[in-house]
């Protein structure tokens, strides 16, 4: 039994690399046996701890991980993390000045994370994370990219989803994972824009089954299925399903967006693309894509009416003469004003992947190719 333990580890005088406060540990019936000439733990009958004020600085110094309290009880196999956060160690400008190139600055906060059915024998003796369920409540993610900084000189190929799973540092199997009442917001500041564009998803619920990187279980379950239900731009219902085979370099995405006012996208299009939606109504958006390591194919359909688009200056959002002429040609020749449900005009998803960009960029650009084909006619 250890009560009231506080610990700090420093690599520099000004900042602790790791610290915990007021922590309590209880272990019952511990057995040891020689392993490869060393005395190692054979079993722990019961194990319980509660740790307060956990603080950890990442090796590169860019982020701080923290949690108010972490509780664990081996009898129930339940691990609860209260108020987990992943926050940048620097303010925005200082962060990007320190990095020196374009990258994503991430902020993550959660209300509670609960892991149940945790098998401690696998965790301690086999270095495997085996659990029944993982529940994440009120996770809020904000990602910001400042494009006023240069591209990184050497950018390697970014991984696909199954490659991210396979790169996890320990073997993992979780039967069910769910996130509830969460949100994701992506912000980007273009080189010649005065304001950042933002796209966001609120009231986000996510469910997935049989998450693993263990070879035998990947063969048994075949792939990871993910169901998401959210509000797009806090306005329209959006459902997206992902099917990610574990042992193939491809995945499928299928989605449905309910009726919406497309002008809600002006907060994204004006600062990032110099485009404004002047009017219109979208009845529905449906899409289905298959994406492999290099190429995406599929279809997308936008049912809409009375769509008119204008070109604007990214700094002032005004339409000068050149942009007025450009807007006329777009609405006259490049964009159909309507796509009626009685005789829908489908679009084709056809996009070559840029492997040095993230999988999120791959998803969006692939979907964009189908949406623009449906709108363009």
Short mmCIF file of C-alpha atoms in Angstrom, two decimals:
data_model
loop_
_atom_site.label_atom_id
_atom_site.label_comp_id
_atom_site.label_asym_id
_atom_site.label_seq_id
_atom_site.Cartn_x
_atom_site.Cartn_y
_atom_site.Cartn_z
CA UNK A 1 0.00 0.00 0.00
CA UNK A 2 1.33 3.43 -1.02
CA UNK A 3 -0.63 6.50 0.10
CA UNK A 4 -0.25 10.16 -0.83
CA UNK A 5 2.55 9.70 -3.35
CA UNK A 6 3.67 12.77 -5.33
CA UNK A 7 6.38 12.53 -7.95
CA UNK A 8 8.09 14.93 -10.33
CA UNK A 9 10.66 14.16 -13.00
CA UNK A 10 12.70 16.99 -14.53
CA UNK A 11 14.87 17.12 -17.63
CA UNK A 12 15.29 20.89 -17.31
CA UNK A 13 14.97 23.18 -14.32
CA UNK A 14 12.14 25.30 -15.70
CA UNK A 15 9.61 22.53 -16.48
CA UNK A 16 8.75 19.09 -15.13
CA UNK A 17 8.63 16.42 -17.84
CA UNK A 18 6.29 14.27 -15.77
CA UNK A 19 4.46 14.68 -12.48
CA UNK A 20 1.66 13.18 -10.37
CA UNK A 21 0.13 14.33 -7.09
CA UNK A 22 -1.56 12.72 -4.08
CA UNK A 23 -1.69 9.21 -5.53
CA UNK A 24 -2.70 5.98 -3.81
CA UNK A 25 -1.80 2.39 -4.81
CA UNK A 26 -2.96 -0.90 -3.28
CA UNK A 27 -1.67 -4.31 -4.47
CA UNK A 28 -2.73 -7.64 -2.93
CA UNK A 29 -1.23 -11.13 -3.19
CA UNK A 30 1.78 -10.46 -5.41
CA UNK A 31 3.74 -13.44 -6.75
CA UNK A 32 7.21 -13.34 -8.31
CA UNK A 33 9.17 -15.89 -10.33
CA UNK A 34 12.53 -15.88 -12.14
CA UNK A 35 12.34 -14.96 -15.82
CA UNK A 36 15.50 -15.09 -17.96
CA UNK A 37 17.66 -14.77 -14.88
CA UNK A 38 15.67 -11.84 -13.47
CA UNK A 39 12.96 -11.77 -10.82
CA UNK A 40 9.73 -10.63 -12.47
CA UNK A 41 6.07 -10.42 -11.41
CA UNK A 42 4.06 -13.56 -12.04
CA UNK A 43 0.65 -12.34 -10.86
CA UNK A 44 -1.16 -9.66 -8.88
CA UNK A 45 -4.44 -10.85 -7.38
CA UNK A 46 -5.87 -7.38 -6.79
CA UNK A 47 -4.69 -3.96 -7.90
CA UNK A 48 -6.26 -0.55 -7.29
CA UNK A 49 -5.03 3.00 -7.70
CA UNK A 50 -6.16 6.59 -7.96
CA UNK A 51 -3.76 9.19 -9.32
CA UNK A 52 -4.39 12.95 -9.28
CA UNK A 53 -3.07 15.80 -11.40
CA UNK A 54 -1.16 13.83 -14.01
CA UNK A 55 1.09 16.03 -16.15
CA UNK A 56 3.31 14.91 -19.02
CA UNK A 57 5.27 16.90 -21.61
CA UNK A 58 5.85 15.19 -24.98
CA UNK A 59 9.41 14.50 -26.03
CA UNK A 60 9.43 17.28 -28.65
CA UNK A 61 8.11 19.76 -26.07
CA UNK A 62 5.15 20.81 -28.24
CA UNK A 63 2.31 19.30 -26.22
CA UNK A 64 1.23 18.76 -22.63
CA UNK A 65 -0.92 15.79 -21.63
CA UNK A 66 -2.83 16.06 -18.38
CA UNK A 67 -5.66 14.48 -16.39
CA UNK A 68 -7.36 15.50 -13.16
CA UNK A 69 -7.82 11.97 -11.80
CA UNK A 70 -7.22 8.42 -13.04
CA UNK A 71 -8.95 5.57 -11.16
CA UNK A 72 -8.44 1.84 -11.65
CA UNK A 73 -9.97 -1.22 -9.96
CA UNK A 74 -8.78 -4.67 -11.05
CA UNK A 75 -11.83 -6.51 -9.67
CA UNK A 76 -14.06 -4.77 -12.22
CA UNK A 77 -11.33 -4.14 -14.78
CA UNK A 78 -12.45 -0.51 -14.92
CA UNK A 79 -10.15 2.43 -15.70
CA UNK A 80 -11.64 5.94 -15.59
CA UNK A 81 -9.79 9.09 -16.70
CA UNK A 82 -11.37 12.39 -15.67
CA UNK A 83 -10.75 15.61 -17.63
CA UNK A 84 -8.04 14.35 -19.99
CA UNK A 85 -6.42 17.06 -22.12
CA UNK A 86 -3.86 17.27 -24.91
CA UNK A 87 -2.91 20.93 -25.29
CA UNK A 88 -0.13 22.80 -27.11
CA UNK A 89 2.68 24.04 -24.88
CA UNK A 90 2.83 27.33 -26.81
CA UNK A 91 0.42 29.97 -28.08
CA UNK A 92 -0.35 29.86 -31.81
CA UNK A 93 2.36 32.14 -33.22
CA UNK A 94 5.03 30.82 -30.86
CA UNK A 95 4.00 27.26 -31.73
CA UNK A 96 4.38 27.71 -35.50
CA UNK A 97 7.55 29.79 -35.13
CA UNK A 98 9.03 26.94 -33.08
CA UNK A 99 8.02 24.26 -35.62
CA UNK A 100 9.01 26.45 -38.59
CA UNK A 101 6.72 24.86 -41.19
CA UNK A 102 3.08 24.03 -41.87
CA UNK A 103 1.60 21.50 -39.51
CA UNK A 104 -1.58 20.83 -37.56
CA UNK A 105 -1.82 22.42 -34.11
CA UNK A 106 -4.16 20.20 -32.09
CA UNK A 107 -6.20 20.83 -28.95
CA UNK A 108 -8.11 17.93 -27.35
CA UNK A 109 -10.23 18.04 -24.20
CA UNK A 110 -12.50 15.33 -22.80
CA UNK A 111 -14.91 15.10 -19.91
CA UNK A 112 -14.37 11.42 -19.16
CA UNK A 113 -12.78 8.31 -20.67
CA UNK A 114 -13.84 4.90 -19.35
CA UNK A 115 -12.18 1.59 -20.17
CA UNK A 116 -14.08 -1.48 -18.91
CA UNK A 117 -13.33 -5.20 -18.85
CA UNK A 118 -9.59 -4.51 -18.83
CA UNK A 119 -7.58 -7.72 -18.56
CA UNK A 120 -4.71 -6.95 -16.17
CA UNK A 121 -2.90 -10.26 -16.76
CA UNK A 122 -2.52 -9.31 -20.43
CA UNK A 123 -1.61 -5.73 -19.53
CA UNK A 124 1.09 -6.53 -16.95
CA UNK A 125 2.44 -9.88 -18.03
CA UNK A 126 1.96 -9.85 -21.81
CA UNK A 127 2.14 -6.10 -22.46
CA UNK A 128 -1.22 -6.21 -24.30
CA UNK A 129 -4.25 -3.94 -23.93
CA UNK A 130 -7.32 -6.22 -23.99
CA UNK A 131 -10.67 -4.70 -22.93
CA UNK A 132 -14.41 -4.97 -23.45
CA UNK A 133 -15.25 -1.34 -24.12
CA UNK A 134 -13.88 2.18 -24.36
CA UNK A 135 -16.30 5.08 -23.83
CA UNK A 136 -15.27 8.69 -24.54
CA UNK A 137 -17.60 11.42 -23.31
CA UNK A 138 -17.57 15.01 -24.59
CA UNK A 139 -14.34 14.93 -26.57
CA UNK A 140 -13.72 18.27 -28.27
CA UNK A 141 -10.99 18.53 -30.92
CA UNK A 142 -9.76 21.76 -32.55
CA UNK A 143 -7.18 21.54 -35.37
CA UNK A 144 -5.57 24.66 -36.83
CA UNK A 145 -3.16 24.99 -39.78
CA UNK A 146 -1.46 28.29 -40.64
CA UNK A 147 -0.49 28.29 -44.33
CA UNK A 148 1.59 31.46 -43.96
CA UNK A 149 4.45 29.13 -43.00
CA UNK A 150 6.40 27.15 -45.65
CA UNK A 151 5.85 23.50 -46.51
CA UNK A 152 8.09 21.06 -44.71
CA UNK A 153 11.09 20.34 -46.94
CA UNK A 154 10.99 16.57 -46.59
CA UNK A 155 7.46 15.18 -46.35
CA UNK A 156 7.08 11.41 -46.30
CA UNK A 157 4.10 9.35 -47.30
CA UNK A 158 1.21 9.64 -44.84
CA UNK A 159 -0.35 6.41 -43.55
CA UNK A 160 -3.78 4.99 -44.34
CA UNK A 161 -6.14 4.26 -41.39
CA UNK A 162 -5.17 0.58 -41.03
CA UNK A 163 -1.49 1.56 -41.12
CA UNK A 164 -2.10 3.98 -38.24
CA UNK A 165 -3.72 1.15 -36.26
CA UNK A 166 -0.87 -1.24 -37.02
CA UNK A 167 1.69 1.33 -35.87
CA UNK A 168 0.33 1.42 -32.30
CA UNK A 169 3.19 0.66 -29.86
CA UNK A 170 1.47 -2.31 -28.13
CA UNK A 171 -0.98 -5.05 -29.19
CA UNK A 172 -4.58 -3.88 -28.66
CA UNK A 173 -8.05 -5.39 -28.78
CA UNK A 174 -11.17 -3.47 -27.68
CA UNK A 175 -14.53 -5.04 -28.42
CA UNK A 176 -16.56 -1.79 -28.55
CA UNK A 177 -15.50 1.87 -28.76
CA UNK A 178 -17.96 4.75 -28.50
CA UNK A 179 -17.63 8.52 -28.40
CA UNK A 180 -20.64 10.65 -27.44
CA UNK A 181 -21.56 14.36 -27.38
CA UNK A 182 -18.26 15.26 -29.04
CA UNK A 183 -17.10 17.77 -31.64
CA UNK A 184 -14.38 18.33 -34.24
CA UNK A 185 -13.39 21.71 -35.67
CA UNK A 186 -10.80 22.27 -38.43
CA UNK A 187 -9.48 25.78 -39.05
CA UNK A 188 -7.11 26.96 -41.75
CA UNK A 189 -5.55 30.35 -42.50
CA UNK A 190 -4.68 30.80 -46.18
CA UNK A 191 -1.57 32.73 -47.22
CA UNK A 192 -3.48 35.71 -48.63
CA UNK A 193 -6.60 35.58 -46.43
CA UNK A 194 -7.39 37.95 -43.57
CA UNK A 195 -9.53 35.41 -41.69
CA UNK A 196 -9.32 31.67 -41.18
CA UNK A 197 -11.85 29.28 -42.68
CA UNK A 198 -13.48 26.68 -40.47
CA UNK A 199 -15.47 23.49 -40.90
CA UNK A 200 -16.91 21.80 -37.85
CA UNK A 201 -18.99 18.85 -36.67
CA UNK A 202 -21.01 19.01 -33.44
CA UNK A 203 -23.16 16.54 -31.46
CA UNK A 204 -20.82 13.85 -32.77
CA UNK A 205 -21.48 10.21 -31.82
CA UNK A 206 -19.09 7.50 -33.00
CA UNK A 207 -19.35 3.71 -32.63
CA UNK A 208 -16.88 1.05 -33.75
CA UNK A 209 -16.50 -2.67 -33.10
CA UNK A 210 -13.53 -5.06 -32.80
CA UNK A 211 -10.68 -2.55 -32.84
CA UNK A 212 -7.40 -4.47 -32.97
CA UNK A 213 -3.87 -4.72 -34.34
CA UNK A 214 -3.32 -8.33 -33.25
CA UNK A 215 -2.68 -10.53 -36.30
CA UNK A 216 -4.94 -13.44 -35.37
CA UNK A 217 -7.83 -11.12 -34.46
CA UNK A 218 -7.39 -9.02 -37.59
CA UNK A 219 -7.79 -12.22 -39.60
CA UNK A 220 -10.81 -13.27 -37.51
CA UNK A 221 -12.74 -9.99 -37.73
CA UNK A 222 -11.57 -8.88 -41.17
CA UNK A 223 -11.94 -5.16 -40.69
CA UNK A 224 -13.04 -2.22 -38.58
CA UNK A 225 -16.56 -0.81 -39.00
CA UNK A 226 -17.16 2.78 -37.86
CA UNK A 227 -20.57 4.48 -37.65
CA UNK A 228 -20.78 8.26 -37.13
CA UNK A 229 -23.75 10.54 -36.55
CA UNK A 230 -23.21 14.30 -36.30
CA UNK A 231 -24.39 17.84 -37.07
CA UNK A 232 -22.48 19.36 -39.99
CA UNK A 233 -21.67 23.03 -39.28
CA UNK A 234 -24.06 22.70 -36.33
CA UNK A 235 -26.96 22.70 -38.82
CA UNK A 236 -27.57 19.53 -40.84
CA UNK A 237 -27.70 15.85 -39.92
CA UNK A 238 -24.79 13.86 -41.35
CA UNK A 239 -24.26 10.11 -41.15
CA UNK A 240 -21.02 8.54 -42.38
CA UNK A 241 -19.97 4.88 -42.34
CA UNK A 242 -16.39 3.65 -42.70
CA UNK A 243 -15.31 0.09 -43.47
CA UNK A 244 -11.57 -0.42 -43.03
CA UNK A 245 -10.16 -3.90 -43.90
CA UNK A 246 -7.25 -4.66 -41.59
CA UNK A 247 -5.06 -6.46 -44.09
CA UNK A 248 -5.71 -4.53 -47.30
CA UNK A 249 -4.60 -1.05 -48.31
CA UNK A 250 -8.08 0.23 -49.06
CA UNK A 251 -11.19 1.44 -47.26
CA UNK A 252 -14.78 2.39 -48.05
CA UNK A 253 -16.72 5.49 -46.99
CA UNK A 254 -20.45 6.02 -47.39
CA UNK A 255 -22.38 9.12 -46.30
CA UNK A 256 -25.70 10.95 -46.20
CA UNK A 257 -26.23 14.68 -45.53
CA UNK A 258 -29.75 15.99 -44.88
CA UNK A 259 -31.20 19.19 -46.34
CA UNK A 260 -29.20 22.33 -45.68
CA UNK A 261 -28.61 25.94 -46.67
CA UNK A 262 -25.31 25.85 -48.60
CA UNK A 263 -24.51 29.40 -47.49
CA UNK A 264 -23.33 27.95 -44.18
CA UNK A 265 -20.23 26.92 -46.16
CA UNK A 266 -19.27 30.52 -46.91
CA UNK A 267 -17.23 30.62 -43.70
CA UNK A 268 -15.05 27.97 -45.37
CA UNK A 269 -15.20 28.91 -49.06
CA UNK A 270 -14.66 32.69 -48.82
CA UNK A 271 -11.33 32.71 -46.92
CA UNK A 272 -9.96 29.47 -48.38
CA UNK A 273 -11.19 29.39 -51.98
CA UNK A 274 -12.34 32.96 -52.72
CA UNK A 275 -15.84 31.64 -53.50
CA UNK A 276 -19.17 32.75 -52.07
CA UNK A 277 -22.48 30.90 -52.37
CA UNK A 278 -24.99 33.66 -53.12
CA UNK A 279 -28.15 31.54 -52.98
CA UNK A 280 -29.43 28.00 -53.14
CA UNK A 281 -30.98 25.11 -51.25
CA UNK A 282 -29.51 21.62 -50.91
CA UNK A 283 -32.08 18.88 -50.41
CA UNK A 284 -29.60 16.04 -49.89
CA UNK A 285 -26.04 14.86 -50.46
CA UNK A 286 -25.16 11.18 -50.85
CA UNK A 287 -21.78 9.66 -51.59
CA UNK A 288 -19.95 6.34 -51.64
CA UNK A 289 -16.20 5.97 -52.20
CA UNK A 290 -13.55 3.27 -52.27
CA UNK A 291 -10.04 4.55 -51.59
CA UNK A 292 -6.87 2.52 -51.98
CA UNK A 293 -3.25 3.54 -51.48
CA UNK A 294 -3.13 5.71 -54.61
CA UNK A 295 -6.59 6.34 -56.09
CA UNK A 296 -10.21 6.95 -55.05
CA UNK A 297 -13.27 6.03 -57.09
CA UNK A 298 -16.99 6.19 -56.39
CA UNK A 299 -20.03 8.37 -56.86
CA UNK A 300 -21.65 11.42 -55.29
CA UNK A 301 -25.01 13.07 -55.80
CA UNK A 302 -26.12 16.56 -54.74
CA UNK A 303 -29.83 17.33 -55.05
CA UNK A 304 -30.19 21.12 -55.01
CA UNK A 305 -31.99 24.13 -56.48
CA UNK A 306 -31.32 27.82 -57.31
CA UNK A 307 -27.55 27.60 -56.81
CA UNK A 308 -25.53 30.73 -57.64
CA UNK A 309 -21.83 31.26 -56.90
CA UNK A 310 -19.64 34.38 -56.86
CA UNK A 311 -15.87 34.84 -56.90
CA UNK A 312 -14.63 37.19 -54.16
CA UNK A 313 -11.34 38.57 -52.91
CA UNK A 314 -10.03 36.43 -50.05
CA UNK A 315 -9.00 39.49 -48.02
CA UNK A 316 -11.96 41.83 -48.56
CA UNK A 317 -14.67 39.33 -49.69
CA UNK A 318 -15.62 41.92 -52.36
CA UNK A 319 -16.43 41.34 -56.06
CA UNK A 320 -14.40 43.52 -58.42
CA UNK A 321 -14.98 43.64 -62.18
CA UNK A 322 -12.80 40.65 -62.97
CA UNK A 323 -14.48 38.56 -60.31
CA UNK A 324 -17.94 39.64 -61.48
CA UNK A 325 -17.09 38.46 -65.00
CA UNK A 326 -15.68 35.23 -63.59
CA UNK A 327 -18.83 34.69 -61.53
CA UNK A 328 -20.96 35.12 -64.65
CA UNK A 329 -19.01 32.48 -66.56
CA UNK A 330 -19.10 30.04 -63.62
CA UNK A 331 -22.86 30.30 -63.20
CA UNK A 332 -23.47 30.24 -66.96
CA UNK A 333 -21.11 27.50 -68.10
CA UNK A 334 -19.45 25.66 -65.19
CA UNK A 335 -22.22 25.16 -62.62
CA UNK A 336 -25.74 23.90 -63.19
CA UNK A 337 -28.26 25.91 -61.15
CA UNK A 338 -30.28 22.83 -60.13
CA UNK A 339 -30.19 19.05 -59.87
CA UNK A 340 -33.72 17.73 -59.43
CA UNK A 341 -34.62 14.48 -57.61
CA UNK A 342 -36.92 13.36 -60.47
CA UNK A 343 -33.96 13.08 -62.84
CA UNK A 344 -30.83 13.26 -60.67
CA UNK A 345 -27.43 13.97 -62.18
CA UNK A 346 -24.77 11.81 -60.45
CA UNK A 347 -21.16 12.81 -60.06
CA UNK A 348 -18.11 10.58 -60.37
CA UNK A 349 -15.46 10.37 -57.66
CA UNK A 350 -12.09 10.11 -59.38
CA UNK A 351 -9.03 11.39 -57.52
CA UNK A 352 -5.32 10.57 -57.48
CA UNK A 353 -3.94 10.66 -53.95
CA UNK A 354 -1.19 13.07 -52.91
CA UNK A 355 0.65 10.64 -50.59
CA UNK A 356 2.51 13.34 -48.65
CA UNK A 357 -0.81 14.79 -47.43
CA UNK A 358 -2.95 13.41 -44.62
CA UNK A 359 -5.71 10.84 -45.05
CA UNK A 360 -8.22 13.56 -44.11
CA UNK A 361 -7.06 15.60 -47.10
CA UNK A 362 -7.42 12.45 -49.23
CA UNK A 363 -11.03 11.98 -48.06
CA UNK A 364 -12.02 15.58 -48.69
CA UNK A 365 -10.38 15.93 -52.11
CA UNK A 366 -11.89 12.62 -53.26
CA UNK A 367 -15.38 13.68 -52.12
CA UNK A 368 -14.89 17.13 -53.65
CA UNK A 369 -14.20 15.59 -57.06
CA UNK A 370 -17.58 13.82 -57.01
CA UNK A 371 -19.53 16.79 -55.63
CA UNK A 372 -18.12 19.17 -58.25
CA UNK A 373 -18.92 16.67 -61.00
CA UNK A 374 -22.51 16.45 -59.81
CA UNK A 375 -22.85 20.25 -59.59
CA UNK A 376 -21.05 20.87 -62.89
CA UNK A 377 -23.19 18.49 -64.90
#
